[in-house]
CSV table of C-alpha atoms in Angstrom, one decimal:
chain,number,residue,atom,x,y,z
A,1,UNK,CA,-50.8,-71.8,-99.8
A,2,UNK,CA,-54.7,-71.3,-100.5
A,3,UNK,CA,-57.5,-73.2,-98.7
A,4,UNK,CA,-60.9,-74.0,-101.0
A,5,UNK,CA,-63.9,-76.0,-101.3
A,6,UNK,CA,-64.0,-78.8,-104.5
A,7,UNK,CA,-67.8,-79.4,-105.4
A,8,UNK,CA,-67.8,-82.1,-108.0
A,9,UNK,CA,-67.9,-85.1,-105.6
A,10,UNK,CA,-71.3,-85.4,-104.1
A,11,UNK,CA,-70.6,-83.6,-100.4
A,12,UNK,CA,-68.1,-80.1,-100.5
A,13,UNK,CA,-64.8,-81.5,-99.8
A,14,UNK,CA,-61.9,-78.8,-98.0
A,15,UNK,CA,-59.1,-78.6,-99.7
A,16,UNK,CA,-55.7,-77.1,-98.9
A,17,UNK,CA,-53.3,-76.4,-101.8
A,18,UNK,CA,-49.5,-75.6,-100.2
A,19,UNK,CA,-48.1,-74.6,-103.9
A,20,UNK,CA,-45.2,-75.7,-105.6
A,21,UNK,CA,-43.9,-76.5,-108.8
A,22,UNK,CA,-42.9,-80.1,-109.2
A,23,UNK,CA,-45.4,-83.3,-109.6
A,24,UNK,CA,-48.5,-83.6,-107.8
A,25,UNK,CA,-48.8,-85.1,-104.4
A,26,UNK,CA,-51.9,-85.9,-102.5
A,27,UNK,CA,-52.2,-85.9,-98.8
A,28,UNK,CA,-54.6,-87.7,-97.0
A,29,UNK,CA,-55.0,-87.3,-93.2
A,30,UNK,CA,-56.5,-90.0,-90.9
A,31,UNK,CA,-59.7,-91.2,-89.0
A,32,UNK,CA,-60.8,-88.4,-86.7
A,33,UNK,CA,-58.4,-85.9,-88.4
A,34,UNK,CA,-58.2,-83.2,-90.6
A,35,UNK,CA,-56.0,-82.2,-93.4
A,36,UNK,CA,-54.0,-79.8,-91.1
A,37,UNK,CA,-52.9,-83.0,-89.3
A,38,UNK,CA,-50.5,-83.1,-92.8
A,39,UNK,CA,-48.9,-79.5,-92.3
A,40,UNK,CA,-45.9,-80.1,-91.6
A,41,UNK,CA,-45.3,-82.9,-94.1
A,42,UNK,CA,-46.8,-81.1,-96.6
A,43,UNK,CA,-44.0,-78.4,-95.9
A,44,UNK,CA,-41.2,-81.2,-95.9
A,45,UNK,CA,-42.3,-81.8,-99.4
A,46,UNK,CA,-43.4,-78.7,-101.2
A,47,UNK,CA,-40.0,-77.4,-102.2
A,48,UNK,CA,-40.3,-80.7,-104.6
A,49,UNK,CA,-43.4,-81.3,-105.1
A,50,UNK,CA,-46.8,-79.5,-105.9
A,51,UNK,CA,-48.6,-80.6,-102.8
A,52,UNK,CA,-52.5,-80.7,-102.0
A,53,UNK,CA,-53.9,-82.3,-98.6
A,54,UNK,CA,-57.8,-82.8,-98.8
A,55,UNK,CA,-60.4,-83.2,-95.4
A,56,UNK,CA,-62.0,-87.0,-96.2
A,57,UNK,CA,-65.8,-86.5,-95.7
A,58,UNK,CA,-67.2,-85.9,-92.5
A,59,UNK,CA,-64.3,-84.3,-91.0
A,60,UNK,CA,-63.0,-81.0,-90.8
A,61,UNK,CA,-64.4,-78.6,-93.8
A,62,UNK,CA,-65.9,-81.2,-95.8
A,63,UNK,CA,-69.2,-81.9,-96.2
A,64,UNK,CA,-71.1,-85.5,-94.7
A,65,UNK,CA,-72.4,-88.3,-96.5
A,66,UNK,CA,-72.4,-92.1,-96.5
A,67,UNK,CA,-68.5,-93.4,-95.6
A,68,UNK,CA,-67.5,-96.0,-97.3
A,69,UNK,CA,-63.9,-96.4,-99.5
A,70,UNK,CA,-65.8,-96.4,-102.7
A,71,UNK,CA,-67.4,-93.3,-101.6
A,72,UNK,CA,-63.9,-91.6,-100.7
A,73,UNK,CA,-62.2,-92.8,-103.8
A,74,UNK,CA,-64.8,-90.9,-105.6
A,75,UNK,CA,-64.1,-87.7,-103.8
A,76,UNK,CA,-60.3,-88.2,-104.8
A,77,UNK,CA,-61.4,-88.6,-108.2
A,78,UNK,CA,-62.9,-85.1,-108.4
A,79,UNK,CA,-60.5,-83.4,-106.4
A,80,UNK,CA,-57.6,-84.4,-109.2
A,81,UNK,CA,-60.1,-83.3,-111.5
A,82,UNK,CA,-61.4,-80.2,-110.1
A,83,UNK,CA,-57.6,-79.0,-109.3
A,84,UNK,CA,-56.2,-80.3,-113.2
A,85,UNK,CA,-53.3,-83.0,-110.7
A,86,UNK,CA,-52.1,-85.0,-113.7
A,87,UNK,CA,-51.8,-88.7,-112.1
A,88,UNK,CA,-51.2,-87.3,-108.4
A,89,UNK,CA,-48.8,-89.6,-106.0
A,90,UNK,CA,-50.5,-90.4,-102.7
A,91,UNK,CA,-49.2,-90.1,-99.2
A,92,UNK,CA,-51.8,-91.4,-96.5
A,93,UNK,CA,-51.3,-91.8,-93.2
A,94,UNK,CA,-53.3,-94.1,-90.9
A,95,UNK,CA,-57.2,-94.3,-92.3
A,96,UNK,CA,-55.9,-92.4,-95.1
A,97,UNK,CA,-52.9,-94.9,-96.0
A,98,UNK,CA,-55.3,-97.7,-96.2
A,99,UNK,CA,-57.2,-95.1,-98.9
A,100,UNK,CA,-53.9,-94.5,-100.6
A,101,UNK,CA,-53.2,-98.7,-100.8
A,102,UNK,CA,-56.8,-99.1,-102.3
A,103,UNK,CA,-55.9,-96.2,-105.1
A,104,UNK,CA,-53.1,-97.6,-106.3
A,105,UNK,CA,-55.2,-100.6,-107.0
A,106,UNK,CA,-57.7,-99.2,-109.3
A,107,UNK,CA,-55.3,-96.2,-110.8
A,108,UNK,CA,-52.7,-98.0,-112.4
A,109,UNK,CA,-51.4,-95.2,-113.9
A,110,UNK,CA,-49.9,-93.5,-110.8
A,111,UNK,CA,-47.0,-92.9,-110.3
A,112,UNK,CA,-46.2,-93.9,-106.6
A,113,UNK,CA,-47.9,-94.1,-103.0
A,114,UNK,CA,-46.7,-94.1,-99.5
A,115,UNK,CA,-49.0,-95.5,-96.8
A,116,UNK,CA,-48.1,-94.5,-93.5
A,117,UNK,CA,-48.6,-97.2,-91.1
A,118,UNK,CA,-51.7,-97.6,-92.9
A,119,UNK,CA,-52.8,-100.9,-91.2
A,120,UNK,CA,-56.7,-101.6,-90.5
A,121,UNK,CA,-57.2,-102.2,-86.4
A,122,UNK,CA,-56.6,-105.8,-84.8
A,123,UNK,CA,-59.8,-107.4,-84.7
A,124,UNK,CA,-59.5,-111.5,-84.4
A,125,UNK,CA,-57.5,-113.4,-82.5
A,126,UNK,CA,-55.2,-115.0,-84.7
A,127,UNK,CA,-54.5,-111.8,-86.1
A,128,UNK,CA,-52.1,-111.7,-82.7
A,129,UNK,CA,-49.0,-113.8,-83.0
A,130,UNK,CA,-48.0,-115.6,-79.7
A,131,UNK,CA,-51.0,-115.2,-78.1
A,132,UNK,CA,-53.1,-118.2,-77.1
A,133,UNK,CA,-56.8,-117.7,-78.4
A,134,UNK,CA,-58.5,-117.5,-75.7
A,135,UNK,CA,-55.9,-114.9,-74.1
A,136,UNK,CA,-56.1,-113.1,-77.1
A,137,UNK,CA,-59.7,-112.6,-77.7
A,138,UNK,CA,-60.0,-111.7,-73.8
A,139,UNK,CA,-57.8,-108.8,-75.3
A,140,UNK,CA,-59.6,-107.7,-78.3
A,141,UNK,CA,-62.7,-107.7,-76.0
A,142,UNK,CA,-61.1,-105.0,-73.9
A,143,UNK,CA,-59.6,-102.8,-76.0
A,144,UNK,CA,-63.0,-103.2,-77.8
A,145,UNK,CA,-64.9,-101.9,-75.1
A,146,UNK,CA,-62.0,-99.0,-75.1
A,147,UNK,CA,-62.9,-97.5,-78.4
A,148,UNK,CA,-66.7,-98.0,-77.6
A,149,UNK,CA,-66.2,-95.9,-74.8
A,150,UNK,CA,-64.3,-93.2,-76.7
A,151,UNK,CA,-66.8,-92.9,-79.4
A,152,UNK,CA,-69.6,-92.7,-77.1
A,153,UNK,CA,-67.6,-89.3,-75.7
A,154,UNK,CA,-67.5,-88.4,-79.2
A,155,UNK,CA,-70.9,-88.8,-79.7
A,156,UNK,CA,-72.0,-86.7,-76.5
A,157,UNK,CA,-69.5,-84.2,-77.2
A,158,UNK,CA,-70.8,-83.4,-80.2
A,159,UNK,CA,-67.5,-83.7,-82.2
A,160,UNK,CA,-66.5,-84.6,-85.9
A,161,UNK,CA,-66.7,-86.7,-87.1
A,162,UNK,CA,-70.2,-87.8,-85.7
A,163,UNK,CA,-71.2,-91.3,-84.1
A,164,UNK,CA,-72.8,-92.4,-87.3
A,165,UNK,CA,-69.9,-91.9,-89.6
A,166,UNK,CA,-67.6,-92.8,-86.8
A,167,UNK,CA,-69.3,-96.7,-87.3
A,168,UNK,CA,-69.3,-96.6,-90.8
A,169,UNK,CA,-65.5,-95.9,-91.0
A,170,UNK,CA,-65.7,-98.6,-88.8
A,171,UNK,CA,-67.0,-100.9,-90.5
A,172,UNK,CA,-64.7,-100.0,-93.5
A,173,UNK,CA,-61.6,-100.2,-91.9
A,174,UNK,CA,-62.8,-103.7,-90.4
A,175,UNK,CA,-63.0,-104.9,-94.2
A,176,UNK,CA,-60.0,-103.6,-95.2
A,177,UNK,CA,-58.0,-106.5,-96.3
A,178,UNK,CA,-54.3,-105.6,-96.0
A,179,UNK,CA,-52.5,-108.4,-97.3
A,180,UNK,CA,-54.9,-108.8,-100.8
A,181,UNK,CA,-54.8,-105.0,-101.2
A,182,UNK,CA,-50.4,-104.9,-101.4
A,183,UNK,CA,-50.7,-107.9,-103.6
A,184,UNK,CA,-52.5,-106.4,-106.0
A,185,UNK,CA,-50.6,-103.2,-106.5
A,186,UNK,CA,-50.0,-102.6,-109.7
A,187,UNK,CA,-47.7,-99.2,-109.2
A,188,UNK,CA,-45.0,-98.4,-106.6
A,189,UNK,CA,-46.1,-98.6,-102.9
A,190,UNK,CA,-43.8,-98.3,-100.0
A,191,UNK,CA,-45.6,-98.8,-96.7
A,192,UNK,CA,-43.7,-97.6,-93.3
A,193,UNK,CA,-44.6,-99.4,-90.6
A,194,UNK,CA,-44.6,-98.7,-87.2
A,195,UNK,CA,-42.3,-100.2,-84.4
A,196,UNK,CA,-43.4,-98.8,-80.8
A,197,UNK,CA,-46.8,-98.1,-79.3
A,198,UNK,CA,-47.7,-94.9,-78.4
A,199,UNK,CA,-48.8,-93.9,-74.9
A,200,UNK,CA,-52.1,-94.8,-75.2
A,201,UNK,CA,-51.3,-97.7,-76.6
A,202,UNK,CA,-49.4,-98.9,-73.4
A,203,UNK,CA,-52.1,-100.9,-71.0
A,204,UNK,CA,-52.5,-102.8,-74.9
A,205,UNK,CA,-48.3,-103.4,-75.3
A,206,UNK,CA,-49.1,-107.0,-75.6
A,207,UNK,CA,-51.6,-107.0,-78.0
A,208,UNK,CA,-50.1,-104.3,-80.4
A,209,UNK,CA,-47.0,-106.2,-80.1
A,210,UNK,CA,-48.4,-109.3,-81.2
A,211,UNK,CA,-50.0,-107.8,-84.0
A,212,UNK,CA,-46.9,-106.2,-85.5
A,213,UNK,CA,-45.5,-109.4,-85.6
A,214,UNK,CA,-47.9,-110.9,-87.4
A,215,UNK,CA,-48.5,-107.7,-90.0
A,216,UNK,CA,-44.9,-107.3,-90.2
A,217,UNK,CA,-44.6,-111.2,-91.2
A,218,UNK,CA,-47.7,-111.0,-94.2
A,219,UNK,CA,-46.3,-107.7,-95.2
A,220,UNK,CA,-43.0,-109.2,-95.4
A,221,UNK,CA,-44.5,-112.6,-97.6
A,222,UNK,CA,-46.1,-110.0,-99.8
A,223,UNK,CA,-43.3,-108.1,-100.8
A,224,UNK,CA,-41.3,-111.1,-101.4
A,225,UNK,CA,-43.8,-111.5,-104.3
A,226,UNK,CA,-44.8,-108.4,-105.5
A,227,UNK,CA,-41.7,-106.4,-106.7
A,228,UNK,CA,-44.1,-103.2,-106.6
A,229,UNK,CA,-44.1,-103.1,-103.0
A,230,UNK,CA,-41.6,-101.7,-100.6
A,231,UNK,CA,-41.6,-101.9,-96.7
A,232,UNK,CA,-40.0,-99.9,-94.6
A,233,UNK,CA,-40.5,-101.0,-90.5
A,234,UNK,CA,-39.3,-97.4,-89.0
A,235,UNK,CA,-37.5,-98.2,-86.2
A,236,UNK,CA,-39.0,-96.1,-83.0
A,237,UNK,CA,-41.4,-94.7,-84.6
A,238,UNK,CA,-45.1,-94.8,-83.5
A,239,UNK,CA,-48.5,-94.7,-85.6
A,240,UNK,CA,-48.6,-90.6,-84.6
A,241,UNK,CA,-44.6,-90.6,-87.1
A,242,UNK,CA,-46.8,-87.9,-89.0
A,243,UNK,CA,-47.3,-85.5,-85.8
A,244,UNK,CA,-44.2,-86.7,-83.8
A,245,UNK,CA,-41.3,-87.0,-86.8
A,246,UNK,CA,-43.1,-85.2,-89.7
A,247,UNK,CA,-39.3,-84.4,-90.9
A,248,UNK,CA,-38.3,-88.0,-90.8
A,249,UNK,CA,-41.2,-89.0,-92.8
A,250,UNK,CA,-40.7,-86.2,-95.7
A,251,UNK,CA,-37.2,-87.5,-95.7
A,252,UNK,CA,-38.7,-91.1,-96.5
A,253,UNK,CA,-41.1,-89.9,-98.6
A,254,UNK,CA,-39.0,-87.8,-100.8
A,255,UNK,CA,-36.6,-90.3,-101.4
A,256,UNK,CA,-38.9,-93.0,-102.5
A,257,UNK,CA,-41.0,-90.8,-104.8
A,258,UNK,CA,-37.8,-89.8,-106.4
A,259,UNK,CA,-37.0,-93.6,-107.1
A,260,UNK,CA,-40.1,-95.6,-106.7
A,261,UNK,CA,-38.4,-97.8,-108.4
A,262,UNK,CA,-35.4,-98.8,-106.2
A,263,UNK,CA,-35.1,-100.2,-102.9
A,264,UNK,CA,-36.9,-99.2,-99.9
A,265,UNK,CA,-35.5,-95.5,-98.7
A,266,UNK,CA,-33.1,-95.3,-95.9
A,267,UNK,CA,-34.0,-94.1,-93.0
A,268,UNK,CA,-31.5,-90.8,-93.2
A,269,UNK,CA,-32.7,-89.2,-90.0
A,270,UNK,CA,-32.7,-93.1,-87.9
A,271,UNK,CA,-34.2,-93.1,-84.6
């Protein structure tokens, strides 16, 4: 395992290469994280795979610039290059899921992705299944005023990544579009879904709950259509499966990458 700086995207991106001989594999942490978040998958997988994990800008070793997708695509595009991956696979938890979904749309040519419970945050009401509107919003408002609070912490603290690319990932993960971005994979793509909140989640059961049920039922539309697209919904498993059950996820992982082209993976190591 070596840790090194790529400098042919336009900030220094951190990356950490864990070795291995097989195809490439391309880790990518999420919001707020850093690419040690992915240790422990990264080890799950790099007895078969050649695996990399990168810091997205403005977090951990890389460098800070404008955040937007486009931006972060481009610093992919010069970490395969500056490292020689030959048509990488990507695994992407969280932020870095919805990343991963967004590659396989504008690289064909790759071989497979997994987004882990890579779904943008609730932010309309009718996002929430079998909550009245007005309920609803009242929700979105207070879990709104949640995060607000959190990243004012941030900012005061002094933490990375700072207030003014904490908005702008904002505003990206806002315009993520799930359901257009599965429909128009063009290469494998299983997506695990959570099933359970995590603690923090709690005093918000209702309105995570409600908008499982409504992911889980466009996800599952979406994959009737596109043959591309595999969904896994991971029974007990919360948004943190990376830091929680990273062995449960390799096992997930491995298997679909070894037959992107079969059914979804079982779930070997089940809740």
């Amino acid at each position: 395992m070596r840790d090194l700086t790529v400098a042919g995207a336009d900030v220094p991106l951190a990356v950490r290469d864990f070795g291995g001989t097989g195809s490439p594999v391309l880790l990518l942490h999420g919001a707020g994280g850093t690419l040690s978040a992915m240790d422990e998958l990264a080890e799950g997988l790099r007895s078969t795979y050649r695996v990399v994990a990168v810091d997205l800008r403005g977090h951990g070793g890389s460098g800070d610039g404008p955040w937007t997708i486009d931006a972060v695509l481009a610093d992919l595009d010069a970490v395969v290059a500056d490292l020689g991956l030959d048509a990488p696979a990507m695994v992407g938890w969280s932020l870095g899921g919805m990343i991963a979904t967004e590659w396989v749309r504008r690289h064909p040519e790759c071989p497979a992705a997994v987004s882990l419970d890579g779904v943008p945050p609730p932010i309309r009401p009718e996002q929430l299944v079998g909550l009245a509107p007005e309920h609803a919003a009242a929700e979105l408002a207070r879990l709104h005023a949640v995060f607000a609070e959190m990243n004012a912490g941030m900012a005061r603290s002094g933490a990375r990544p700072g207030p003014e690319t904490v908005e702008q990932m904002r505003l990206a993960m806002a315009s993520f579009d799930l359901v257009p971005a599965l429909r128009a994979a063009t290469c494998p793509l299983l997506l695990v879904l959570a099933t359970a909140n995590m603690p923090p989640q709690e005093p918000f059961g209702e309105l995570y709950d409600a908008y499982r049920r409504g992911t889980s039922a466009g996800v599952a539309e979406v994959a009737g259509a596109n043959p591309k697209l595999r969904v896994v919904e991971l029974a007990g498993a919360t948004h943190a499966m990376v830091a929680i059950q990273p062995q449960r996820v390799a096992a997930l992982v491995r298997a679909f990458l070894a037959d992107p082209a079969g059914g979804p993976p079982d779930d070997t190591d089940g809740a």
